[in-house]
Coordinates of C-alpha atoms and ligand atoms in Angstrom, one line a residue:
M885 CA 94.3 115.0 78.1
R886 CA 91.3 114.6 80.4
T887 CA 91.3 116.6 83.7
A888 CA 89.7 115.7 87.0
R889 CA 88.3 118.2 89.5
L890 CA 87.9 118.1 93.2
T891 CA 86.0 120.5 95.5
I892 CA 87.0 120.5 99.1
D893 CA 85.1 122.3 101.8
S894 CA 85.5 122.0 105.6
A895 CA 81.7 122.1 106.0
F896 CA 81.5 118.6 104.3
A897 CA 82.5 116.6 107.4
I898 CA 82.1 112.8 107.5
G899 CA 83.6 112.2 110.9
A900 CA 86.8 112.1 113.0
V901 CA 89.5 109.6 112.1
D902 CA 89.7 106.8 114.6
R903 CA 93.4 105.7 115.0
R904 CA 92.1 102.1 115.2
L905 CA 91.7 102.3 111.4
F906 CA 95.5 101.8 111.2
G907 CA 95.4 98.3 112.6
S908 CA 97.4 95.2 111.6
F909 CA 97.2 91.5 112.2
V910 CA 99.6 88.9 113.7
E911 CA 98.5 85.3 113.3
H912 CA 100.2 82.1 114.1
L913 CA 100.6 81.4 110.4
G914 CA 103.7 80.6 108.5
R915 CA 106.5 83.0 109.5
C916 CA 104.4 85.8 110.8
V917 CA 105.2 85.0 114.5
Y918 CA 108.2 82.6 114.3
G919 CA 110.9 84.2 112.1
G920 CA 108.8 87.3 111.8
I921 CA 108.2 89.2 115.0
H922 CA 109.8 86.5 117.2
E923 CA 113.1 84.9 116.6
P924 CA 115.3 84.0 119.6
G925 CA 118.9 83.8 118.7
H926 CA 118.6 86.4 115.9
P927 CA 121.2 89.1 116.3
E928 CA 118.4 91.7 116.6
A929 CA 116.4 89.6 119.2
D930 CA 115.8 91.1 122.7
P931 CA 115.9 88.8 125.8
L932 CA 112.3 87.6 125.0
G933 CA 113.3 86.8 121.4
L934 CA 111.4 89.8 119.9
R935 CA 113.1 91.1 116.8
R936 CA 114.1 94.7 117.4
D937 CA 114.4 95.4 113.7
V938 CA 110.8 94.3 113.1
L939 CA 109.6 96.3 116.1
A940 CA 111.3 99.4 114.7
L941 CA 109.6 98.8 111.3
T942 CA 106.2 98.3 113.0
R943 CA 106.5 101.6 114.8
E944 CA 107.6 103.3 111.5
L945 CA 104.6 101.7 109.8
G946 CA 102.4 103.6 112.3
V947 CA 100.3 100.6 113.2
S948 CA 97.9 101.6 116.0
M949 CA 96.3 98.2 116.9
V950 CA 97.2 94.6 116.2
R951 CA 94.7 91.6 116.1
Y952 CA 96.0 88.3 117.5
P953 CA 96.3 85.2 117.4
G954 CA 94.2 84.5 114.3
G955 CA 92.6 84.2 111.8
N956 CA 91.8 80.6 111.0
F957 CA 94.4 79.5 113.6
V958 CA 92.3 80.8 116.5
S959 CA 89.5 78.4 115.7
G960 CA 91.5 75.4 117.0
Y961 CA 93.7 77.2 119.5
R962 CA 94.0 76.5 123.3
W963 CA 95.3 79.8 124.7
E964 CA 96.5 78.1 127.9
D965 CA 99.1 76.2 125.8
G966 CA 100.9 79.6 125.2
V967 CA 101.4 80.7 128.8
G968 CA 103.7 79.6 131.6
P969 CA 107.2 78.3 131.4
V970 CA 108.2 77.9 127.8
D971 CA 109.8 74.5 128.3
D972 CA 106.5 73.1 129.6
R973 CA 104.4 74.2 126.7
P974 CA 103.0 71.5 124.4
R975 CA 103.6 71.1 120.7
R976 CA 100.3 70.8 118.9
L977 CA 98.9 70.2 115.4
D978 CA 97.5 73.4 113.9
L979 CA 94.7 72.1 111.6
A980 CA 94.1 75.5 110.0
W981 CA 97.5 75.8 108.3
K982 CA 98.6 72.1 108.7
T983 CA 101.7 73.0 110.7
I984 CA 103.2 72.2 114.1
E985 CA 102.6 74.9 116.6
P986 CA 105.4 75.0 119.2
N987 CA 103.7 77.5 121.5
T988 CA 106.9 79.2 122.4
F989 CA 105.1 82.5 121.7
G990 CA 101.8 83.1 123.4
L991 CA 99.6 85.7 125.1
D992 CA 102.2 87.0 127.5
E993 CA 104.9 87.3 124.8
F994 CA 102.3 89.0 122.6
M995 CA 101.5 91.6 125.2
A996 CA 105.2 92.3 125.8
W997 CA 105.6 92.7 122.0
A998 CA 102.5 95.0 121.8
A999 CA 103.9 97.2 124.5
A1000 CA 107.2 97.5 122.8
A1001 CA 105.5 98.1 119.4
Q1002 CA 103.3 100.7 121.0
V1003 CA 100.1 99.2 119.7
E1004 CA 96.7 98.4 121.2
P1005 CA 96.0 94.6 121.3
M1006 CA 92.9 93.1 119.8
M1007 CA 92.3 89.6 121.0
A1008 CA 90.3 86.9 119.3
V1009 CA 88.6 84.0 121.2
N1010 CA 88.2 80.5 119.8
L1011 CA 84.5 79.9 119.0
G1012 CA 85.3 77.1 116.5
T1013 CA 86.3 74.2 118.7
R1014 CA 85.6 76.0 122.0
G1015 CA 83.0 78.1 123.6
V1016 CA 81.7 80.4 126.4
Q1017 CA 83.8 79.0 129.2
E1018 CA 87.2 79.1 127.5
A1019 CA 86.5 82.7 126.3
C1020 CA 85.7 83.7 129.9
D1021 CA 88.8 82.0 131.2
L1022 CA 91.0 83.9 128.8
L1023 CA 89.3 87.2 129.7
E1024 CA 89.7 86.4 133.4
Y1025 CA 93.4 85.6 132.8
A1026 CA 94.0 88.8 130.8
N1027 CA 91.8 91.5 132.5
H1028 CA 90.8 90.5 136.0
P1029 CA 93.0 92.3 138.6
G1030 CA 93.8 89.3 140.9
G1031 CA 92.5 87.0 143.6
T1032 CA 91.1 84.3 141.3
R1033 CA 92.8 81.2 140.0
L1034 CA 93.4 82.6 136.4
S1035 CA 94.2 86.2 137.3
D1036 CA 96.7 84.9 139.9
L1037 CA 98.1 82.6 137.3
R1038 CA 98.9 85.7 135.1
R1039 CA 100.5 87.3 138.1
A1040 CA 102.6 84.2 138.7
H1041 CA 103.7 84.4 135.1
G1042 CA 105.0 87.9 135.8
A1043 CA 102.2 90.3 134.8
Q1044 CA 101.1 91.9 138.1
Q1045 CA 98.8 94.4 136.4
P1046 CA 95.8 93.3 134.3
Y1047 CA 96.4 93.7 130.6
G1048 CA 93.1 95.6 130.2
I1049 CA 92.5 94.4 126.7
R1050 CA 89.5 96.4 125.3
L1051 CA 88.9 94.9 121.8
W1052 CA 87.8 91.3 121.4
C1053 CA 86.7 89.3 118.4
L1054 CA 84.1 86.6 119.0
G1055 CA 85.8 84.0 116.8
N1056 CA 86.9 84.2 113.2
E1057 CA 85.2 83.6 109.9
L1058 CA 82.8 81.0 111.2
D1059 CA 80.7 81.4 108.0
G1060 CA 83.6 79.7 106.0
P1061 CA 83.4 76.0 105.3
W1062 CA 87.2 75.9 105.6
Q1063 CA 87.0 77.1 109.2
V1064 CA 87.6 74.5 111.9
G1065 CA 84.3 74.5 113.8
H1066 CA 82.4 76.1 110.9
K1067 CA 78.8 77.0 111.9
T1068 CA 75.5 78.1 110.5
A1069 CA 74.5 81.7 111.2
E1070 CA 72.0 80.5 113.7
E1071 CA 74.5 78.4 115.6
Y1072 CA 77.1 81.1 115.5
G1073 CA 74.7 83.9 116.4
R1074 CA 73.5 82.1 119.5
L1075 CA 77.0 81.1 120.6
A1076 CA 78.4 84.7 120.0
A1077 CA 75.5 86.2 122.0
E1078 CA 76.0 83.8 124.9
T1079 CA 79.8 84.4 124.9
A1080 CA 79.3 88.2 124.7
R1081 CA 76.9 88.2 127.6
A1082 CA 79.3 86.2 129.8
M1083 CA 82.3 88.2 128.8
K1084 CA 80.6 91.5 129.7
L1085 CA 79.8 90.1 133.1
I1086 CA 83.5 89.7 133.7
D1087 CA 84.6 93.0 132.2
P1088 CA 81.8 95.4 131.1
S1089 CA 84.4 97.7 129.5
V1090 CA 85.2 95.3 126.6
S1091 CA 84.2 96.1 123.0
L1092 CA 83.1 93.0 121.1
V1093 CA 83.2 92.2 117.5
A1094 CA 80.7 89.7 116.0
C1095 CA 81.9 87.8 112.9
G1096 CA 80.4 89.1 109.7
S1097 CA 81.1 87.4 106.4
S1098 CA 84.6 86.3 105.4
G1099 CA 84.0 88.0 102.0
R1100 CA 81.4 89.8 100.0
G1101 CA 81.3 86.9 97.6
M1102 CA 80.2 84.3 100.1
P1103 CA 76.8 82.8 99.2
T1104 CA 75.5 83.6 102.7
F1105 CA 76.7 87.2 102.6
A1106 CA 74.2 89.7 104.1
S1107 CA 71.8 87.0 105.3
W1108 CA 74.6 85.8 107.6
E1109 CA 75.0 89.3 109.0
A1110 CA 71.3 89.7 109.5
T1111 CA 70.9 86.5 111.4
V1112 CA 74.0 86.9 113.5
L1113 CA 72.9 90.5 114.4
E1114 CA 69.4 89.4 115.3
H1115 CA 71.1 87.4 118.1
T1116 CA 73.9 89.7 119.0
Y1117 CA 73.0 93.3 118.2
E1118 CA 72.5 94.4 121.8
H1119 CA 75.6 92.7 123.1
V1120 CA 78.3 93.7 120.5
D1121 CA 79.9 96.9 119.3
F1122 CA 81.1 95.9 115.8
I1123 CA 80.3 93.5 113.0
S1124 CA 83.4 92.3 111.1
A1125 CA 84.2 92.4 107.4
H1126 CA 87.1 90.7 105.5
S1127 CA 88.2 91.3 102.0
Y1128 CA 91.2 90.3 99.9
Y1129 CA 91.9 91.3 96.3
D1130 CA 93.7 88.8 94.1
P1131 CA 95.9 90.1 91.2
S1132 CA 96.6 86.6 89.9
D1133 CA 94.4 86.8 86.8
G1134 CA 96.5 89.7 85.4
D1135 CA 93.4 91.9 85.0
R1136 CA 95.2 95.1 86.2
A1137 CA 92.4 97.5 85.3
S1138 CA 90.0 95.6 87.6
L1139 CA 92.6 95.1 90.3
L1140 CA 93.1 98.9 90.4
A1141 CA 89.4 99.3 91.0
S1142 CA 89.3 97.0 94.0
A1143 CA 88.3 99.9 96.3
V1144 CA 85.0 100.1 94.4
D1145 CA 84.2 96.6 95.7
M1146 CA 85.3 97.5 99.3
D1147 CA 83.2 100.6 99.2
Q1148 CA 80.2 98.7 98.1
F1149 CA 80.8 96.0 100.7
I1150 CA 81.0 98.5 103.6
T1151 CA 77.8 100.2 102.3
E1152 CA 76.0 96.8 102.3
V1153 CA 77.2 95.7 105.7
V1154 CA 76.1 99.1 107.2
A1155 CA 72.7 98.8 105.5
T1156 CA 72.2 95.3 106.8
A1157 CA 73.2 96.3 110.4
D1158 CA 70.8 99.3 110.2
H1159 CA 68.0 97.1 108.9
V1160 CA 68.4 94.8 112.0
A1161 CA 68.6 97.8 114.3
A1162 CA 65.3 99.1 112.9
R1163 CA 63.7 95.7 113.4
L1164 CA 64.9 95.5 116.9
R1165 CA 64.1 99.1 117.7
Q1166 CA 67.8 99.8 118.5
T1167 CA 68.9 103.4 118.2
R1168 CA 72.6 102.7 118.8
K1169 CA 74.5 102.5 115.5
L1170 CA 76.8 99.5 115.0
K1171 CA 80.2 100.0 113.5
V1172 CA 82.2 97.9 111.1
S1173 CA 85.4 96.3 112.1
F1174 CA 87.2 95.7 108.8
D1175 CA 89.7 93.4 110.5
E1176 CA 91.2 91.7 107.5
W1177 CA 91.9 93.4 104.2
N1178 CA 94.7 93.4 101.7
V1179 CA 95.9 92.4 98.3
W1180 CA 96.6 88.7 98.4
Y1181 CA 97.7 86.3 95.6
Q1182 CA 95.2 83.8 96.9
S1183 CA 95.5 81.4 94.0
R1184 CA 99.1 80.5 95.2
V1185 CA 97.9 79.3 98.6
Q1186 CA 97.2 75.7 97.6
G1187 CA 100.7 75.4 96.2
D1188 CA 102.1 76.5 99.6
L1189 CA 100.0 73.9 101.5
D1190 CA 100.4 70.9 99.1
G1191 CA 102.9 68.2 99.4
R1192 CA 104.6 68.8 102.7
G1193 CA 104.4 67.1 106.1
W1194 CA 103.8 68.7 109.5
V1195 CA 106.5 71.2 110.0
E1196 CA 107.1 74.3 112.2
A1197 CA 106.8 77.8 110.7
P1198 CA 107.0 77.0 106.9
A1199 CA 107.1 79.9 104.5
L1200 CA 103.4 80.4 103.7
L1201 CA 101.5 83.2 101.9
E1202 CA 104.8 85.2 101.4
D1203 CA 103.6 87.4 98.6
D1204 CA 106.0 89.8 96.9
Y1205 CA 104.0 93.0 96.4
T1206 CA 104.4 95.0 93.2
A1207 CA 104.2 98.8 92.7
V1208 CA 100.6 98.3 91.4
D1209 CA 99.7 96.4 94.5
A1210 CA 100.9 99.3 96.6
V1211 CA 98.6 101.7 94.7
V1212 CA 95.7 99.4 95.4
V1213 CA 96.5 99.2 99.1
G1214 CA 96.7 103.0 99.2
D1215 CA 93.2 103.1 97.6
L1216 CA 91.8 100.6 100.0
L1217 CA 93.0 102.9 102.8
I1218 CA 91.3 105.9 101.1
T1219 CA 88.0 103.9 101.1
L1220 CA 88.3 103.0 104.8
L1221 CA 88.9 106.7 105.7
R1222 CA 85.9 107.7 103.6
H1223 CA 83.7 105.5 105.8
A1224 CA 85.2 106.9 109.0
D1225 CA 81.6 107.5 110.3
R1226 CA 80.8 103.8 110.3
V1227 CA 84.1 101.9 110.1
G1228 CA 85.7 102.1 113.6
V1229 CA 88.4 99.5 113.4
A1230 CA 90.4 98.1 110.5
A1231 CA 93.4 95.7 110.3
Q1232 CA 95.5 95.0 107.3
A1233 CA 96.3 91.3 107.1
Q1234 CA 99.0 90.6 108.1
L1235 CA 102.1 92.4 109.6
A1236 CA 105.2 90.3 108.9
N1237 CA 106.0 87.9 106.1
V1238 CA 102.5 86.5 105.6
I1239 CA 100.8 88.8 103.0
A1240 CA 102.6 91.6 104.8
P1241 CA 104.2 95.0 104.5
I1242 CA 107.2 93.8 106.5
R1243 CA 109.4 91.0 105.1
T1244 CA 112.2 89.2 106.9
R1245 CA 114.7 86.5 106.3
T1246 CA 115.0 84.1 109.1
G1247 CA 118.5 84.8 110.5
G1248 CA 118.8 87.8 108.2
P1249 CA 117.5 91.4 107.7
A1250 CA 114.0 92.9 107.6
W1251 CA 112.8 95.2 104.8
R1252 CA 109.8 97.2 103.6
Q1253 CA 107.6 95.8 100.9
T1254 CA 106.0 98.2 98.4
I1255 CA 102.7 98.2 100.3
F1256 CA 104.5 99.5 103.4
H1257 CA 104.7 103.0 102.0
P1258 CA 101.1 104.0 101.5
F1259 CA 100.1 102.5 104.8
A1260 CA 102.9 104.4 106.7
L1261 CA 102.2 107.7 105.1
T1262 CA 98.4 107.4 105.5
A1263 CA 98.8 106.4 109.2
R1264 CA 101.1 109.4 109.7
Y1265 CA 99.2 112.1 107.9
A1266 CA 95.5 111.1 108.2
R1267 CA 94.6 113.4 111.1
G1268 CA 91.5 115.3 112.1
T1269 CA 88.2 115.2 110.3
V1270 CA 87.5 113.3 107.1
L1271 CA 85.8 115.5 104.5
R1272 CA 83.5 114.4 101.8
T1273 CA 85.1 115.3 98.5
E1274 CA 83.0 115.7 95.3
P1275 CA 85.3 114.5 92.5
V1276 CA 84.5 114.9 88.9
S1277 CA 86.6 112.3 87.1
P1278 CA 86.9 110.7 83.8
T1279 CA 86.1 106.9 83.8
Y1280 CA 87.7 103.8 82.4
P1281 CA 86.2 100.4 81.6
T1282 CA 86.9 97.3 83.8
K1283 CA 85.7 93.7 83.4
R1284 CA 84.8 93.3 87.0
Y1285 CA 83.2 96.6 87.9
G1286 CA 82.1 98.2 84.7
D1287 CA 83.0 101.9 84.1
V1288 CA 85.0 103.2 87.1
P1289 CA 86.3 106.7 87.9
V1290 CA 90.0 107.1 87.2
L1291 CA 90.4 109.3 90.3
D1292 CA 89.7 108.2 93.9
T1293 CA 90.3 110.6 96.8
V1294 CA 89.7 111.5 100.4
A1295 CA 90.6 114.7 102.2
L1296 CA 91.2 115.4 105.9
H1297 CA 91.2 118.7 107.7
D1298 CA 93.2 118.9 110.9
E1299 CA 91.4 121.7 112.9
E1300 CA 94.3 122.0 115.4
S1301 CA 97.0 122.8 112.9
G1302 CA 94.8 124.0 110.1
A1303 CA 96.5 121.5 107.7
L1304 CA 94.7 119.8 104.8
T1305 CA 95.8 116.4 103.5
V1306 CA 94.5 114.9 100.3
F1307 CA 95.1 111.3 99.4
A1308 CA 94.5 110.7 95.7
V1309 CA 94.8 107.6 93.4
N1310 CA 95.1 107.8 89.7
R1311 CA 94.0 104.4 88.4
G1312 CA 94.5 105.3 84.8
T1313 CA 97.5 104.5 82.5
D1314 CA 98.0 108.3 81.6
D1315 CA 99.0 111.1 83.8
L1316 CA 95.9 112.9 85.3
P1317 CA 95.8 116.7 85.6
L1318 CA 93.8 117.5 88.8
D1319 CA 92.2 120.8 89.7
L1320 CA 91.5 121.3 93.4
D1321 CA 89.0 123.9 94.5
L1322 CA 89.8 124.7 98.1
R1323 CA 87.0 127.3 98.4
G1324 CA 86.1 126.5 102.0
L1325 CA 89.7 126.4 103.1
S1326 CA 91.2 129.6 101.8
G1327 CA 94.7 130.6 103.0
L1328 CA 96.3 127.3 102.4
R1329 CA 99.5 126.7 100.4
P1330 CA 100.7 123.3 99.0
V1331 CA 103.7 122.1 100.9
Q1332 CA 104.3 118.5 99.7
H1333 CA 103.4 116.1 96.9
L1334 CA 104.6 112.6 97.5
S1335 CA 103.8 110.0 94.8
L1336 CA 104.2 106.3 94.6
A1337 CA 103.9 105.8 90.8
A1338 CA 103.7 102.4 89.2
G1339 CA 103.4 103.5 85.6
D1340 CA 107.1 103.0 84.7
D1341 CA 107.7 99.9 86.7
P1342 CA 104.3 98.3 87.5
E1343 CA 105.8 94.9 88.4
G1344 CA 108.6 96.3 90.5
V1345 CA 109.0 94.7 93.9
N1346 CA 111.2 95.4 96.9
T1347 CA 113.6 92.5 97.8
E1348 CA 116.4 91.9 100.3
A1349 CA 118.9 92.8 97.5
E1350 CA 116.9 95.8 96.3
P1351 CA 114.8 97.0 99.3
D1352 CA 114.1 100.5 98.0
R1353 CA 113.3 99.8 94.3
V1354 CA 109.7 101.0 94.9
T1355 CA 109.3 104.0 97.2
P1356 CA 107.3 107.3 97.1
R1357 CA 109.1 110.2 95.4
E1358 CA 108.8 114.0 95.9
L1359 CA 107.1 115.8 93.0
P1360 CA 106.7 119.5 92.5
T1361 CA 103.8 120.9 94.5
G1362 CA 100.9 122.2 92.5
T1363 CA 100.5 125.7 91.0
V1364 CA 98.2 128.0 92.9
D1365 CA 95.7 130.6 91.7
G1366 CA 93.5 132.0 94.4
D1367 CA 91.7 129.1 96.1
R1368 CA 92.5 126.7 93.2
C1369 CA 95.5 124.4 92.9
A1370 CA 96.5 122.4 89.8
V1371 CA 98.6 119.2 90.2
R1372 CA 99.5 116.3 88.0
L1373 CA 99.0 112.7 89.2
P1374 CA 101.4 110.3 87.5
A1375 CA 99.9 107.3 85.7
I1376 CA 98.9 104.5 88.1
S1377 CA 99.8 106.3 91.2
W1378 CA 99.0 106.8 94.9
N1379 CA 99.6 110.4 96.0
L1380 CA 99.8 112.4 99.2
L1381 CA 99.1 116.1 98.8
R1382 CA 99.7 118.3 101.9
F1383 CA 98.6 121.9 102.4
A1384 CA 99.4 124.2 105.3
P1385 CA 98.0 127.5 106.4
L1386 CA 99.9 130.5 105.0
P1387 CA 102.3 131.9 107.6
Ligands
AHR2689 O1 94.9 86.3 106.8 C1 94.9 84.9 106.3 C2 93.6 84.2 106.5 O2 92.6 84.8 105.8 C3 93.1 84.3 108.0 O3 93.6 83.3 108.8 C4 91.6 84.0 107.8 O4 90.8 84.6 108.8 C5 91.3 84.5 106.4 O5 90.6 83.6 105.6

């Protein structure tokens, strides 16, 4: 059996983990809001209609930040429709998802939900059908203390204190021809720069995200980023990246290597941003906001949209995630962590029902999908400084990415507690013996090995009837010999290995 090796040394620091890497996303799409986080009349609903069971799962998931209200939805959204007395709010056509938007949930409800969920809000402005003025109006409503028409309107709606929203997305995926208000890079770059300039006049403390490509496979990828950043570099703090991995073709070997693509994508976006910085003589390094990522059975979407009229909150994009999908999600998180020096924000898309770790039945219970588990454990244990690991791993062949290492890892050292945490994925179909060399961190002992293993039940999913079919299991911690530790990673598995200082 082939063995993998890993050398970990606290001197190999990449950077501190930003809690904003554990973000999620709530879009007015399908049953993410209505029937997901918000369901007046549900036995678990609070007086605002917020589902307490979903709030509890959100906190358990360890989400730090939530992007809102879209997504494609934001590109046709009028934020004013969602504030003020609920009975006065208009019903509108949502062109992005061909549904009726009732507007019974809006900014003020979202901010109440974010406070209850203990997450930082990340707001997107509409740069599809709208522009500088509407973005400024929304920022004035949200962040200006008072004494102006829109800030006083917020106060009249019950929020005396400004919301103080720090993170703002300048539109969504405007490179995509499917986007309402789709633009060329020149058109978007100019609009984003103008909007950013005006928003920073209202509130200089905001951090702004310019739209990068909606996928690495877009024909305009990289040239879009270069043009947009030529216009916006000095005004923004982040460039976004989005990526979804589709298991539909059944090529499991390639699916399990999805993180190879994400890794390359981040490297290319950073290289493009640094190229523009050099050209513009900018010394400030831009960070990436990876604000949409996940596994998504995208080929099923058309079926969801076809053949129905305009309805409210239909079941859309409600993927049932398998055990293999959970391993892939764990590996994508490993990749984000490994780029902690240049990825400052990330959001898994989405939070509830729509390609989501949390699933609900309208009127019924909420449960954890398979992908809930690697996210929750990573958010909980990824503390301190990310260390560069030097794995030596056997490889396996894939159709999409060629020969790929079987092992993928990241390690974190928490200077405060002295603890070391290693996240490791075995993409192979055999168990993988792993030798860890902890030479720079002597005096540690293994305290836990949790593994989500898909080898025996790769297509296993968690359902309302069987919500805990796929969960991580405790395995024996490794055997120790001096600074070396030997563990066994089960076939197709995501693993959490924890080490603590000797007492
Ligand atoms: O997350 C689902 C959709 O994927 C979002 O609305 C859009 O931004 C992306 O294409």
